[in-house]
């Protein structure tokens, strides 16, 4: 492929190449994560490949990541992508043939296809890719800079050292909730003291009510009282409420000061602390007042979850299940095979479950940080209905992950009814949710009210309801053409 000596020449030359490919054939991109590419090169004994000029570096993984990022705008031009992580060569071939047989005719006939492939967008601006710091599970490639996500067990005590390594050691404003601080405050304080970092802490009552403009206002007062300034850091230690509130305050105080997330809930670790969306609630709409603010790093210590109530762990794991269904066969199989160990918070299984979720989400967010291409929207699998279930039950009957399990079942049912998904995969999804003790249906919900709540979302978005459906494991698709009767019947299937 091309190296980018000068953008205009490179764009011209890559345009010719992609145009020639487009005219000749159905173009399939075989996607894989950098870790998978490196593992394949090494596993099949191709160590000489690692001597290739492009990979001759002390850190081939970072180099592969960098090359992929530089080429992503070209890869994105393909007609079809097969995510090959976890697939055998035979499965990749079968997927490619299936895509060709089922979709090629329609895609090749699309107006403007060749032109689009001949005029690729400019290469992404050069970014400085830092080597993945030791202990980081993966990096999130955000426009505002790349940042590492650390996933481990018993690693909270390293918080101060990580702040120091990241150059965030001038002053830390630690925001937490009263319950989390009761359990973890001493350890956080000891870690900051050991690293010689001055700090102050502020706690809010646990619960969604703290995710408000009033709480943010209290925090602004506190920061002003303490003469907080741009070189100081907000460290949010807690669940989704705290990371959202702390993130929103860090993003808006003095037009933005550095932010570090230390998620302590399962939902926070596998999902909410990654991605940069931070918000507080408006009295009339959840998450309505918010911004994108990426943290400088995320530290997820799975061991801190040992004090969480079981229901909260199960509910958070619904998001891990969602990520696996969007990601790969291998990821789903991991959650199937390790359910008991993960539910018991067995060290290795739990760290691996968090790591897999985080790294999948990191990859998605890196591709579509501001949710403009549709790639990031796939993370809403199950969410459209989950939000309607939560709002029509006053946010009290179901935890978010529980509502999401029901939402995923409805979305899966729509996928089957639309002829996209094999019924066996839907059965597997149901079995997986059940293994984790999550509801797959609920009585007493009112179909008409749910439909009205979904429609309200539609009105807010000013467009048709866009459902995230599945064409298979690892193959989400956005559809805004789901017939009303298919939606109604899918709702009925989860309301009995
Ligand atoms: N903070 C959650 C997200 O960005 O997806």
Tab-separated table of C-alpha atoms and ligand atoms in Angstrom:
chain	number	residue	atom	x	y	z
A	1	UNK	CA	0.000	0.000	0.000
A	2	UNK	CA	0.906	3.627	-0.045
A	3	UNK	CA	3.065	5.636	2.288
A	4	UNK	CA	2.187	9.274	2.722
A	5	UNK	CA	5.106	11.402	1.623
A	6	UNK	CA	2.905	14.273	0.530
A	7	UNK	CA	-0.850	14.220	0.954
A	8	UNK	CA	-1.971	15.451	-2.503
A	9	UNK	CA	0.249	13.030	-4.432
A	10	UNK	CA	-0.638	10.238	-2.105
A	11	UNK	CA	-4.357	10.906	-2.364
A	12	UNK	CA	-4.097	10.934	-6.160
A	13	UNK	CA	-2.184	7.714	-6.319
A	14	UNK	CA	-4.395	5.936	-3.797
A	15	UNK	CA	-7.470	7.220	-5.654
A	16	UNK	CA	-6.262	5.613	-8.865
A	17	UNK	CA	-5.618	2.351	-7.101
A	18	UNK	CA	-8.930	2.194	-5.289
A	19	UNK	CA	-10.718	3.234	-8.480
A	20	UNK	CA	-9.078	0.391	-10.395
A	21	UNK	CA	-10.094	-2.051	-7.682
A	22	UNK	CA	-13.644	-0.697	-7.636
A	23	UNK	CA	-14.057	-1.119	-11.378
A	24	UNK	CA	-12.653	-4.620	-11.348
A	25	UNK	CA	-14.437	-6.307	-8.494
A	26	UNK	CA	-16.394	-6.463	-5.272
A	27	UNK	CA	-13.836	-5.149	-2.786
A	28	UNK	CA	-13.668	-6.909	0.567
A	29	UNK	CA	-11.527	-5.675	3.424
A	30	UNK	CA	-10.320	-8.354	5.822
A	31	UNK	CA	-10.254	-6.453	9.098
A	32	UNK	CA	-8.320	-7.532	12.162
A	33	UNK	CA	-7.147	-5.863	15.279
A	34	UNK	CA	-3.451	-5.012	15.559
A	35	UNK	CA	-3.059	-7.625	18.297
A	36	UNK	CA	-4.536	-10.265	15.995
A	37	UNK	CA	-2.295	-9.265	13.091
A	38	UNK	CA	0.784	-9.434	15.264
A	39	UNK	CA	-0.273	-12.750	16.787
A	40	UNK	CA	-0.852	-14.213	13.316
A	41	UNK	CA	2.509	-13.061	12.033
A	42	UNK	CA	4.226	-14.544	15.031
A	43	UNK	CA	2.142	-17.704	15.402
A	44	UNK	CA	2.678	-18.941	11.916
A	45	UNK	CA	6.405	-18.541	12.327
A	46	UNK	CA	6.565	-15.556	10.011
A	47	UNK	CA	9.030	-13.845	12.246
A	48	UNK	CA	10.883	-12.683	9.163
A	49	UNK	CA	7.778	-10.660	8.387
A	50	UNK	CA	8.573	-8.695	11.471
A	51	UNK	CA	11.880	-7.820	9.839
A	52	UNK	CA	10.054	-6.128	6.995
A	53	UNK	CA	11.085	-2.485	6.885
A	54	UNK	CA	7.673	-1.256	7.952
A	55	UNK	CA	7.604	-3.495	10.994
A	56	UNK	CA	11.281	-3.395	11.932
A	57	UNK	CA	10.812	-1.610	15.211
A	58	UNK	CA	11.086	-2.370	18.887
A	59	UNK	CA	7.342	-2.176	19.165
A	60	UNK	CA	5.730	-3.844	16.132
A	61	UNK	CA	2.293	-3.698	17.767
A	62	UNK	CA	2.431	0.090	17.999
A	63	UNK	CA	3.703	0.214	14.417
A	64	UNK	CA	0.865	-1.994	13.122
A	65	UNK	CA	-1.610	0.195	15.005
A	66	UNK	CA	-0.077	3.283	13.451
A	67	UNK	CA	-0.112	1.847	9.910
A	68	UNK	CA	-3.712	0.764	10.276
A	69	UNK	CA	-4.749	4.220	11.489
A	70	UNK	CA	-2.957	5.914	8.585
A	71	UNK	CA	-4.647	3.611	6.069
A	72	UNK	CA	-8.078	3.446	7.642
A	73	UNK	CA	-9.578	6.075	5.319
A	74	UNK	CA	-8.730	3.769	2.391
A	75	UNK	CA	-9.879	0.581	4.065
A	76	UNK	CA	-13.162	2.362	4.768
A	77	UNK	CA	-13.836	2.539	1.025
A	78	UNK	CA	-14.332	-1.204	0.711
A	79	UNK	CA	-17.656	-2.688	-0.359
A	80	UNK	CA	-17.710	-5.093	2.556
A	81	UNK	CA	-15.622	-5.757	5.612
A	82	UNK	CA	-15.105	-9.096	7.278
A	83	UNK	CA	-13.947	-8.854	10.869
A	84	UNK	CA	-11.569	-11.765	10.977
A	85	UNK	CA	-10.583	-11.730	14.656
A	86	UNK	CA	-11.381	-15.154	16.046
A	87	UNK	CA	-12.216	-16.675	12.650
A	88	UNK	CA	-10.338	-19.502	10.933
A	89	UNK	CA	-9.192	-18.966	7.326
A	90	UNK	CA	-12.051	-21.243	6.242
A	91	UNK	CA	-14.580	-19.141	8.146
A	92	UNK	CA	-13.148	-15.960	6.616
A	93	UNK	CA	-13.474	-17.484	3.150
A	94	UNK	CA	-17.035	-18.603	3.869
A	95	UNK	CA	-17.974	-15.136	5.153
A	96	UNK	CA	-16.454	-13.509	2.084
A	97	UNK	CA	-18.291	-15.839	-0.280
A	98	UNK	CA	-21.527	-15.321	1.625
A	99	UNK	CA	-21.139	-11.533	1.414
A	100	UNK	CA	-20.414	-11.808	-2.280
A	101	UNK	CA	-23.363	-14.075	-3.008
A	102	UNK	CA	-25.868	-12.168	-0.907
A	103	UNK	CA	-24.800	-8.548	-1.306
A	104	UNK	CA	-22.392	-8.004	-4.193
A	105	UNK	CA	-24.970	-7.546	-6.965
A	106	UNK	CA	-26.832	-4.834	-5.072
A	107	UNK	CA	-23.676	-3.062	-3.904
A	108	UNK	CA	-21.955	-3.145	-7.300
A	109	UNK	CA	-25.045	-1.611	-8.896
A	110	UNK	CA	-25.156	1.342	-6.473
A	111	UNK	CA	-24.901	4.718	-8.175
A	112	UNK	CA	-21.673	6.616	-7.527
A	113	UNK	CA	-19.848	3.635	-6.061
A	114	UNK	CA	-16.780	3.802	-8.293
A	115	UNK	CA	-16.576	7.586	-7.997
A	116	UNK	CA	-16.681	7.370	-4.231
A	117	UNK	CA	-13.875	4.840	-4.231
A	118	UNK	CA	-11.813	6.907	-6.634
A	119	UNK	CA	-11.906	9.995	-4.463
A	120	UNK	CA	-10.936	8.843	-1.023
A	121	UNK	CA	-10.966	11.356	1.772
A	122	UNK	CA	-7.636	12.818	2.686
A	123	UNK	CA	-5.556	10.644	4.932
A	124	UNK	CA	-6.185	11.189	8.589
A	125	UNK	CA	-3.935	13.885	9.968
A	126	UNK	CA	-0.723	12.493	11.300
A	127	UNK	CA	-1.094	11.661	14.932
A	128	UNK	CA	1.593	10.999	17.369
A	129	UNK	CA	1.140	7.448	18.400
A	130	UNK	CA	2.645	6.852	21.743
A	131	UNK	CA	3.832	3.412	22.570
A	132	UNK	CA	1.225	1.568	24.604
A	133	UNK	CA	2.317	2.154	28.196
A	134	UNK	CA	3.212	-0.889	30.213
A	135	UNK	CA	0.129	-2.525	31.653
A	136	UNK	CA	-2.331	-0.785	29.321
A	137	UNK	CA	-4.918	-3.079	27.781
A	138	UNK	CA	-5.358	-0.862	24.740
A	139	UNK	CA	-5.354	2.695	23.485
A	140	UNK	CA	-8.277	4.852	22.437
A	141	UNK	CA	-7.361	6.881	19.367
A	142	UNK	CA	-9.252	10.115	19.914
A	143	UNK	CA	-8.842	13.317	17.936
A	144	UNK	CA	-7.835	15.069	21.119
A	145	UNK	CA	-5.029	12.550	21.564
A	146	UNK	CA	-4.586	8.908	22.256
A	147	UNK	CA	-5.078	7.596	25.735
A	148	UNK	CA	-4.478	4.280	27.431
A	149	UNK	CA	-6.961	2.127	29.289
A	150	UNK	CA	-5.403	0.141	32.114
A	151	UNK	CA	-7.250	-2.980	33.155
A	152	UNK	CA	-5.977	-5.039	36.043
A	153	UNK	CA	-6.535	-6.476	39.471
A	154	UNK	CA	-5.411	-4.646	42.597
A	155	UNK	CA	-4.045	-1.784	40.507
A	156	UNK	CA	-5.831	1.124	42.186
A	157	UNK	CA	-2.792	1.672	44.378
A	158	UNK	CA	-0.912	2.609	41.208
A	159	UNK	CA	-3.158	5.606	40.499
A	160	UNK	CA	-0.697	8.192	41.815
A	161	UNK	CA	2.167	6.696	39.809
A	162	UNK	CA	0.110	6.748	36.625
A	163	UNK	CA	-0.839	10.385	37.197
A	164	UNK	CA	2.809	11.202	37.673
A	165	UNK	CA	3.848	9.240	34.562
A	166	UNK	CA	1.203	11.124	32.582
A	167	UNK	CA	2.478	14.478	33.816
A	168	UNK	CA	-0.754	15.079	35.741
A	169	UNK	CA	0.856	15.523	39.121
A	170	UNK	CA	0.295	19.188	39.967
A	171	UNK	CA	-2.989	18.876	41.819
A	172	UNK	CA	-5.768	16.289	41.743
A	173	UNK	CA	-9.433	17.035	42.436
A	174	UNK	CA	-10.906	13.672	43.263
A	175	UNK	CA	-14.662	13.372	42.743
A	176	UNK	CA	-16.470	10.334	44.060
A	177	UNK	CA	-19.700	9.231	45.666
A	178	UNK	CA	-20.130	8.620	49.379
A	179	UNK	CA	-20.410	4.835	49.100
A	180	UNK	CA	-17.434	4.384	46.787
A	181	UNK	CA	-15.353	6.757	48.867
A	182	UNK	CA	-16.177	4.845	52.016
A	183	UNK	CA	-14.675	1.715	50.429
A	184	UNK	CA	-11.857	3.157	48.365
A	185	UNK	CA	-11.045	6.627	49.714
A	186	UNK	CA	-8.171	5.490	51.927
A	187	UNK	CA	-6.497	3.586	49.122
A	188	UNK	CA	-6.847	6.448	46.653
A	189	UNK	CA	-5.507	8.954	49.154
A	190	UNK	CA	-2.567	6.706	50.076
A	191	UNK	CA	-1.697	6.257	46.421
A	192	UNK	CA	-1.729	10.004	45.725
A	193	UNK	CA	0.299	10.738	48.845
A	194	UNK	CA	2.867	8.092	47.954
A	195	UNK	CA	3.291	9.749	44.563
A	196	UNK	CA	3.650	13.164	46.199
A	197	UNK	CA	0.519	14.544	44.548
A	198	UNK	CA	-1.495	17.174	46.357
A	199	UNK	CA	-5.207	16.573	46.218
A	200	UNK	CA	-8.607	17.311	47.614
A	201	UNK	CA	-11.730	15.201	47.448
A	202	UNK	CA	-15.448	15.879	47.021
A	203	UNK	CA	-18.228	13.353	47.347
A	204	UNK	CA	-21.805	13.413	46.078
A	205	UNK	CA	-24.645	11.185	47.272
A	206	UNK	CA	-24.781	7.924	45.321
A	207	UNK	CA	-27.479	7.687	42.675
A	208	UNK	CA	-28.705	9.199	39.452
A	209	UNK	CA	-29.991	12.361	41.185
A	210	UNK	CA	-26.364	13.494	41.534
A	211	UNK	CA	-25.980	13.654	37.763
A	212	UNK	CA	-27.459	17.127	37.677
A	213	UNK	CA	-26.585	20.708	36.893
A	214	UNK	CA	-27.007	21.425	40.612
A	215	UNK	CA	-24.262	18.933	41.469
A	216	UNK	CA	-22.086	20.373	38.714
A	217	UNK	CA	-22.655	23.823	40.158
A	218	UNK	CA	-21.585	22.641	43.611
A	219	UNK	CA	-18.428	21.233	42.071
A	220	UNK	CA	-17.651	24.478	40.223
A	221	UNK	CA	-17.913	26.336	43.562
A	222	UNK	CA	-15.569	23.856	45.143
A	223	UNK	CA	-13.047	24.089	42.322
A	224	UNK	CA	-13.126	27.890	42.435
A	225	UNK	CA	-12.695	27.845	46.227
A	226	UNK	CA	-9.612	25.706	45.719
A	227	UNK	CA	-8.265	27.900	42.928
A	228	UNK	CA	-8.309	25.058	40.467
A	229	UNK	CA	-6.628	25.904	37.197
A	230	UNK	CA	-5.914	24.411	33.819
A	231	UNK	CA	-2.862	22.349	34.792
A	232	UNK	CA	-4.805	20.587	37.533
A	233	UNK	CA	-6.663	17.311	37.035
A	234	UNK	CA	-10.132	16.029	37.844
A	235	UNK	CA	-10.008	12.369	38.872
A	236	UNK	CA	-13.460	10.749	38.792
A	237	UNK	CA	-13.551	7.667	41.035
A	238	UNK	CA	-16.888	5.879	40.866
A	239	UNK	CA	-19.615	4.465	38.691
A	240	UNK	CA	-21.228	5.982	35.626
A	241	UNK	CA	-22.867	8.810	37.582
A	242	UNK	CA	-19.527	9.998	38.936
A	243	UNK	CA	-17.539	9.593	35.709
A	244	UNK	CA	-20.278	11.426	33.802
A	245	UNK	CA	-20.578	14.229	36.354
A	246	UNK	CA	-16.823	14.549	36.887
A	247	UNK	CA	-16.237	14.420	33.144
A	248	UNK	CA	-18.822	17.097	32.452
A	249	UNK	CA	-17.332	19.369	35.110
A	250	UNK	CA	-13.757	18.784	33.890
A	251	UNK	CA	-14.839	19.545	30.320
A	252	UNK	CA	-16.542	22.809	31.195
A	253	UNK	CA	-14.537	24.250	34.083
A	254	UNK	CA	-12.093	26.863	32.784
A	255	UNK	CA	-12.946	25.606	29.264
A	256	UNK	CA	-11.597	22.202	30.102
A	257	UNK	CA	-9.072	20.746	32.512
A	258	UNK	CA	-7.523	17.265	32.329
A	259	UNK	CA	-9.698	14.320	33.328
A	260	UNK	CA	-8.899	10.815	34.536
A	261	UNK	CA	-11.507	8.104	34.945
A	262	UNK	CA	-11.286	5.437	37.620
A	263	UNK	CA	-14.483	3.436	37.017
A	264	UNK	CA	-15.499	1.281	39.955
A	265	UNK	CA	-18.748	-0.322	38.732
A	266	UNK	CA	-19.072	-3.136	36.203
A	267	UNK	CA	-21.032	-0.892	33.846
A	268	UNK	CA	-18.378	1.800	34.195
A	269	UNK	CA	-15.478	-0.570	33.608
A	270	UNK	CA	-16.852	-2.420	30.598
A	271	UNK	CA	-18.520	0.548	28.934
A	272	UNK	CA	-19.273	3.966	30.457
A	273	UNK	CA	-15.760	5.182	31.266
A	274	UNK	CA	-14.546	4.645	27.714
A	275	UNK	CA	-15.562	6.884	24.869
A	276	UNK	CA	-15.623	10.481	26.005
A	277	UNK	CA	-19.350	11.133	26.142
A	278	UNK	CA	-20.025	12.881	29.438
A	279	UNK	CA	-23.278	14.454	30.503
A	280	UNK	CA	-25.632	15.476	33.258
A	281	UNK	CA	-29.389	15.034	33.132
A	282	UNK	CA	-31.907	17.734	32.363
A	283	UNK	CA	-35.054	17.435	34.503
A	284	UNK	CA	-36.918	16.460	31.326
A	285	UNK	CA	-34.307	14.314	29.576
A	286	UNK	CA	-31.521	12.003	30.620
A	287	UNK	CA	-27.986	12.851	29.456
A	288	UNK	CA	-29.272	15.910	27.621
A	289	UNK	CA	-26.574	18.366	28.747
A	290	UNK	CA	-23.228	17.007	27.715
A	291	UNK	CA	-20.043	17.170	25.709
A	292	UNK	CA	-17.291	14.942	24.412
A	293	UNK	CA	-14.352	14.988	26.783
A	294	UNK	CA	-11.847	12.189	26.521
A	295	UNK	CA	-9.936	11.328	29.677
A	296	UNK	CA	-6.139	11.302	29.773
A	297	UNK	CA	-6.291	7.699	30.888
A	298	UNK	CA	-8.702	5.184	32.373
A	299	UNK	CA	-7.737	2.936	35.278
A	300	UNK	CA	-10.074	-0.041	35.712
A	301	UNK	CA	-9.175	-2.154	38.743
A	302	UNK	CA	-11.505	-5.150	38.607
A	303	UNK	CA	-10.737	-6.067	42.221
A	304	UNK	CA	-12.632	-3.028	43.520
A	305	UNK	CA	-15.863	-4.562	42.259
A	306	UNK	CA	-15.809	-7.187	45.026
A	307	UNK	CA	-17.915	-4.940	47.241
A	308	UNK	CA	-20.652	-4.421	44.637
A	309	UNK	CA	-24.112	-5.959	45.001
A	310	UNK	CA	-24.560	-9.003	42.772
A	311	UNK	CA	-27.451	-7.456	40.865
A	312	UNK	CA	-25.280	-4.508	39.881
A	313	UNK	CA	-22.552	-6.830	38.625
A	314	UNK	CA	-25.005	-8.837	36.540
A	315	UNK	CA	-26.577	-5.723	35.142
A	316	UNK	CA	-23.204	-4.265	34.173
A	317	UNK	CA	-22.311	-7.523	32.481
A	318	UNK	CA	-25.250	-7.026	30.104
A	319	UNK	CA	-23.079	-4.395	28.429
A	320	UNK	CA	-20.181	-6.855	28.233
A	321	UNK	CA	-22.558	-9.315	26.534
A	322	UNK	CA	-23.654	-6.587	24.133
A	323	UNK	CA	-20.029	-5.811	23.243
A	324	UNK	CA	-19.326	-9.494	22.620
A	325	UNK	CA	-22.290	-9.866	20.260
A	326	UNK	CA	-21.124	-6.821	18.332
A	327	UNK	CA	-17.527	-8.006	18.373
A	328	UNK	CA	-16.803	-11.627	17.525
A	329	UNK	CA	-17.533	-15.300	17.926
A	330	UNK	CA	-14.443	-15.655	20.058
A	331	UNK	CA	-15.633	-12.948	22.444
A	332	UNK	CA	-19.101	-14.503	22.807
A	333	UNK	CA	-17.567	-17.922	23.402
A	334	UNK	CA	-15.343	-16.454	26.107
A	335	UNK	CA	-18.366	-15.094	28.001
A	336	UNK	CA	-20.246	-18.375	27.503
A	337	UNK	CA	-17.360	-20.474	28.776
A	338	UNK	CA	-16.513	-18.293	31.753
A	339	UNK	CA	-19.901	-17.166	33.046
A	340	UNK	CA	-19.570	-18.816	36.431
A	341	UNK	CA	-16.063	-17.504	37.038
A	342	UNK	CA	-16.958	-13.983	35.910
A	343	UNK	CA	-20.073	-13.881	38.076
A	344	UNK	CA	-17.921	-14.927	41.042
A	345	UNK	CA	-15.452	-12.188	40.071
A	346	UNK	CA	-12.687	-14.693	39.624
A	347	UNK	CA	-9.581	-12.616	39.048
A	348	UNK	CA	-8.333	-13.760	35.639
A	349	UNK	CA	-11.745	-14.265	34.063
A	350	UNK	CA	-13.020	-10.895	35.253
A	351	UNK	CA	-9.980	-8.958	34.126
A	352	UNK	CA	-10.193	-10.650	30.737
A	353	UNK	CA	-13.928	-9.931	30.413
A	354	UNK	CA	-13.341	-6.249	31.181
A	355	UNK	CA	-10.323	-6.125	28.877
A	356	UNK	CA	-12.230	-7.570	25.942
A	357	UNK	CA	-15.126	-5.140	26.348
A	358	UNK	CA	-12.873	-2.155	26.788
A	359	UNK	CA	-10.697	-2.980	23.810
A	360	UNK	CA	-13.682	-3.570	21.553
A	361	UNK	CA	-15.253	-0.280	22.585
A	362	UNK	CA	-11.902	1.495	22.271
A	363	UNK	CA	-11.599	0.287	18.684
A	364	UNK	CA	-15.126	1.425	17.803
A	365	UNK	CA	-14.691	4.838	19.424
A	366	UNK	CA	-11.317	5.275	17.714
A	367	UNK	CA	-13.021	4.797	14.356
A	368	UNK	CA	-15.907	7.182	15.031
A	369	UNK	CA	-15.192	9.356	18.037
A	370	UNK	CA	-18.034	11.831	17.463
A	371	UNK	CA	-20.635	9.355	16.208
A	372	UNK	CA	-20.708	10.763	12.710
A	373	UNK	CA	-20.204	7.706	10.500
A	374	UNK	CA	-22.639	5.276	12.067
A	375	UNK	CA	-19.876	2.965	13.293
A	376	UNK	CA	-20.237	4.093	16.895
A	377	UNK	CA	-24.027	3.882	16.741
A	378	UNK	CA	-23.802	0.090	16.726
A	379	UNK	CA	-23.037	0.351	20.437
A	380	UNK	CA	-26.736	1.179	20.845
A	381	UNK	CA	-27.691	-2.449	20.206
A	382	UNK	CA	-30.674	-3.025	22.507
A	383	UNK	CA	-30.592	0.560	23.738
A	384	UNK	CA	-33.466	2.047	21.756
A	385	UNK	CA	-35.954	-0.154	23.526
A	386	UNK	CA	-33.987	-0.179	26.798
A	387	UNK	CA	-34.344	3.586	27.094
A	388	UNK	CA	-38.076	3.309	26.433
A	389	UNK	CA	-38.393	0.550	29.062
A	390	UNK	CA	-36.459	2.601	31.601
A	391	UNK	CA	-38.407	5.795	30.998
A	392	UNK	CA	-41.836	4.137	31.022
A	393	UNK	CA	-41.028	2.400	34.313
A	394	UNK	CA	-39.700	5.529	35.991
A	395	UNK	CA	-36.069	4.336	36.023
A	396	UNK	CA	-36.882	2.287	39.096
A	397	UNK	CA	-37.955	-1.214	38.098
A	398	UNK	CA	-34.998	-2.153	35.898
A	399	UNK	CA	-31.333	-1.421	36.042
A	400	UNK	CA	-29.984	-0.175	32.729
A	401	UNK	CA	-28.326	-3.480	31.811
A	402	UNK	CA	-31.479	-5.415	32.622
A	403	UNK	CA	-33.521	-3.197	30.328
A	404	UNK	CA	-30.789	-3.598	27.744
A	405	UNK	CA	-31.075	-7.403	27.891
A	406	UNK	CA	-34.759	-7.113	27.038
A	407	UNK	CA	-33.937	-4.532	24.354
A	408	UNK	CA	-31.344	-6.850	22.812
A	409	UNK	CA	-33.891	-9.659	22.678
A	410	UNK	CA	-36.360	-7.410	20.848
A	411	UNK	CA	-33.666	-6.202	18.438
A	412	UNK	CA	-32.567	-9.800	17.874
A	413	UNK	CA	-36.156	-10.810	17.187
A	414	UNK	CA	-36.475	-7.991	14.625
A	415	UNK	CA	-33.217	-9.160	13.030
A	416	UNK	CA	-34.639	-12.665	12.627
A	417	UNK	CA	-37.969	-11.365	11.304
A	418	UNK	CA	-36.143	-9.218	8.749
A	419	UNK	CA	-34.321	-12.330	7.507
A	420	UNK	CA	-30.968	-10.998	8.685
A	421	UNK	CA	-30.157	-13.256	11.605
A	422	UNK	CA	-30.252	-17.007	11.991
A	423	UNK	CA	-32.725	-17.975	14.760
A	424	UNK	CA	-30.019	-20.118	16.411
A	425	UNK	CA	-27.963	-16.991	17.088
A	426	UNK	CA	-30.947	-15.386	18.789
A	427	UNK	CA	-31.326	-18.537	20.914
A	428	UNK	CA	-27.661	-18.285	21.802
A	429	UNK	CA	-28.058	-14.635	22.787
A	430	UNK	CA	-31.004	-15.539	25.012
A	431	UNK	CA	-29.073	-18.391	26.643
A	432	UNK	CA	-26.115	-16.106	27.271
A	433	UNK	CA	-28.267	-13.429	28.911
A	434	UNK	CA	-29.937	-16.095	31.030
A	435	UNK	CA	-26.577	-17.531	32.111
A	436	UNK	CA	-25.786	-14.129	33.557
A	437	UNK	CA	-29.141	-13.965	35.308
A	438	UNK	CA	-30.479	-11.197	33.098
A	439	UNK	CA	-34.114	-10.843	32.088
A	440	UNK	CA	-34.995	-11.526	28.469
A	441	UNK	CA	-38.621	-10.472	28.808
A	442	UNK	CA	-40.817	-8.668	31.304
A	443	UNK	CA	-44.442	-8.704	32.250
A	444	UNK	CA	-46.568	-5.679	32.883
A	445	UNK	CA	-45.005	-3.429	30.280
A	446	UNK	CA	-47.379	-1.597	28.029
A	447	UNK	CA	-46.668	-1.922	24.311
A	448	UNK	CA	-48.403	1.325	23.372
A	449	UNK	CA	-46.458	3.309	25.966
A	450	UNK	CA	-43.188	1.745	24.874
A	451	UNK	CA	-43.897	2.576	21.249
A	452	UNK	CA	-44.736	6.134	22.247
A	453	UNK	CA	-41.443	6.408	24.157
A	454	UNK	CA	-39.499	5.032	21.183
A	455	UNK	CA	-41.326	7.516	18.946
A	456	UNK	CA	-40.419	10.352	21.293
A	457	UNK	CA	-36.771	9.470	20.819
A	458	UNK	CA	-37.451	9.546	17.099
A	459	UNK	CA	-38.897	13.051	17.375
A	460	UNK	CA	-35.883	14.241	19.326
A	461	UNK	CA	-33.591	12.851	16.626
A	462	UNK	CA	-35.826	14.303	13.923
A	463	UNK	CA	-35.673	11.144	11.866
A	464	UNK	CA	-36.947	7.611	11.594
A	465	UNK	CA	-36.174	5.146	14.335
A	466	UNK	CA	-32.838	3.616	13.499
A	467	UNK	CA	-32.561	0.171	15.002
A	468	UNK	CA	-29.272	-1.603	15.516
A	469	UNK	CA	-29.849	-5.140	14.281
A	470	UNK	CA	-27.551	-8.118	13.868
A	471	UNK	CA	-26.722	-10.013	10.719
A	472	UNK	CA	-24.644	-12.387	12.814
A	473	UNK	CA	-22.225	-12.283	15.700
A	474	UNK	CA	-19.833	-9.410	15.065
A	475	UNK	CA	-22.015	-8.067	12.255
A	476	UNK	CA	-24.262	-5.237	13.469
A	477	UNK	CA	-26.205	-3.224	10.956
A	478	UNK	CA	-28.256	-0.004	11.255
A	479	UNK	CA	-31.743	-0.179	9.774
A	480	UNK	CA	-34.380	2.526	9.613
A	481	UNK	CA	-36.760	0.472	7.481
A	482	UNK	CA	-38.081	-1.993	10.051
A	483	UNK	CA	-41.832	-2.287	9.342
A	484	UNK	CA	-44.170	-1.292	12.169
A	485	UNK	CA	-45.637	-4.780	12.399
A	486	UNK	CA	-42.161	-6.289	12.842
A	487	UNK	CA	-41.437	-3.843	15.675
A	488	UNK	CA	-44.813	-4.558	17.285
A	489	UNK	CA	-44.375	-8.299	17.091
A	490	UNK	CA	-40.820	-8.085	18.490
A	491	UNK	CA	-42.137	-6.019	21.387
A	492	UNK	CA	-44.889	-8.536	22.024
A	493	UNK	CA	-42.300	-11.305	22.152
A	494	UNK	CA	-40.554	-9.666	25.125
A	495	UNK	CA	-43.635	-8.444	26.961
A	496	UNK	CA	-45.233	-11.698	28.021
B	1	LIG	N1	-19.003	7.710	28.224
B	1	LIG	C1	-19.613	6.730	27.450
B	1	LIG	C2	-19.304	6.823	26.013
B	1	LIG	O1	-18.611	7.709	25.566
B	1	LIG	O2	-19.745	5.980	25.245
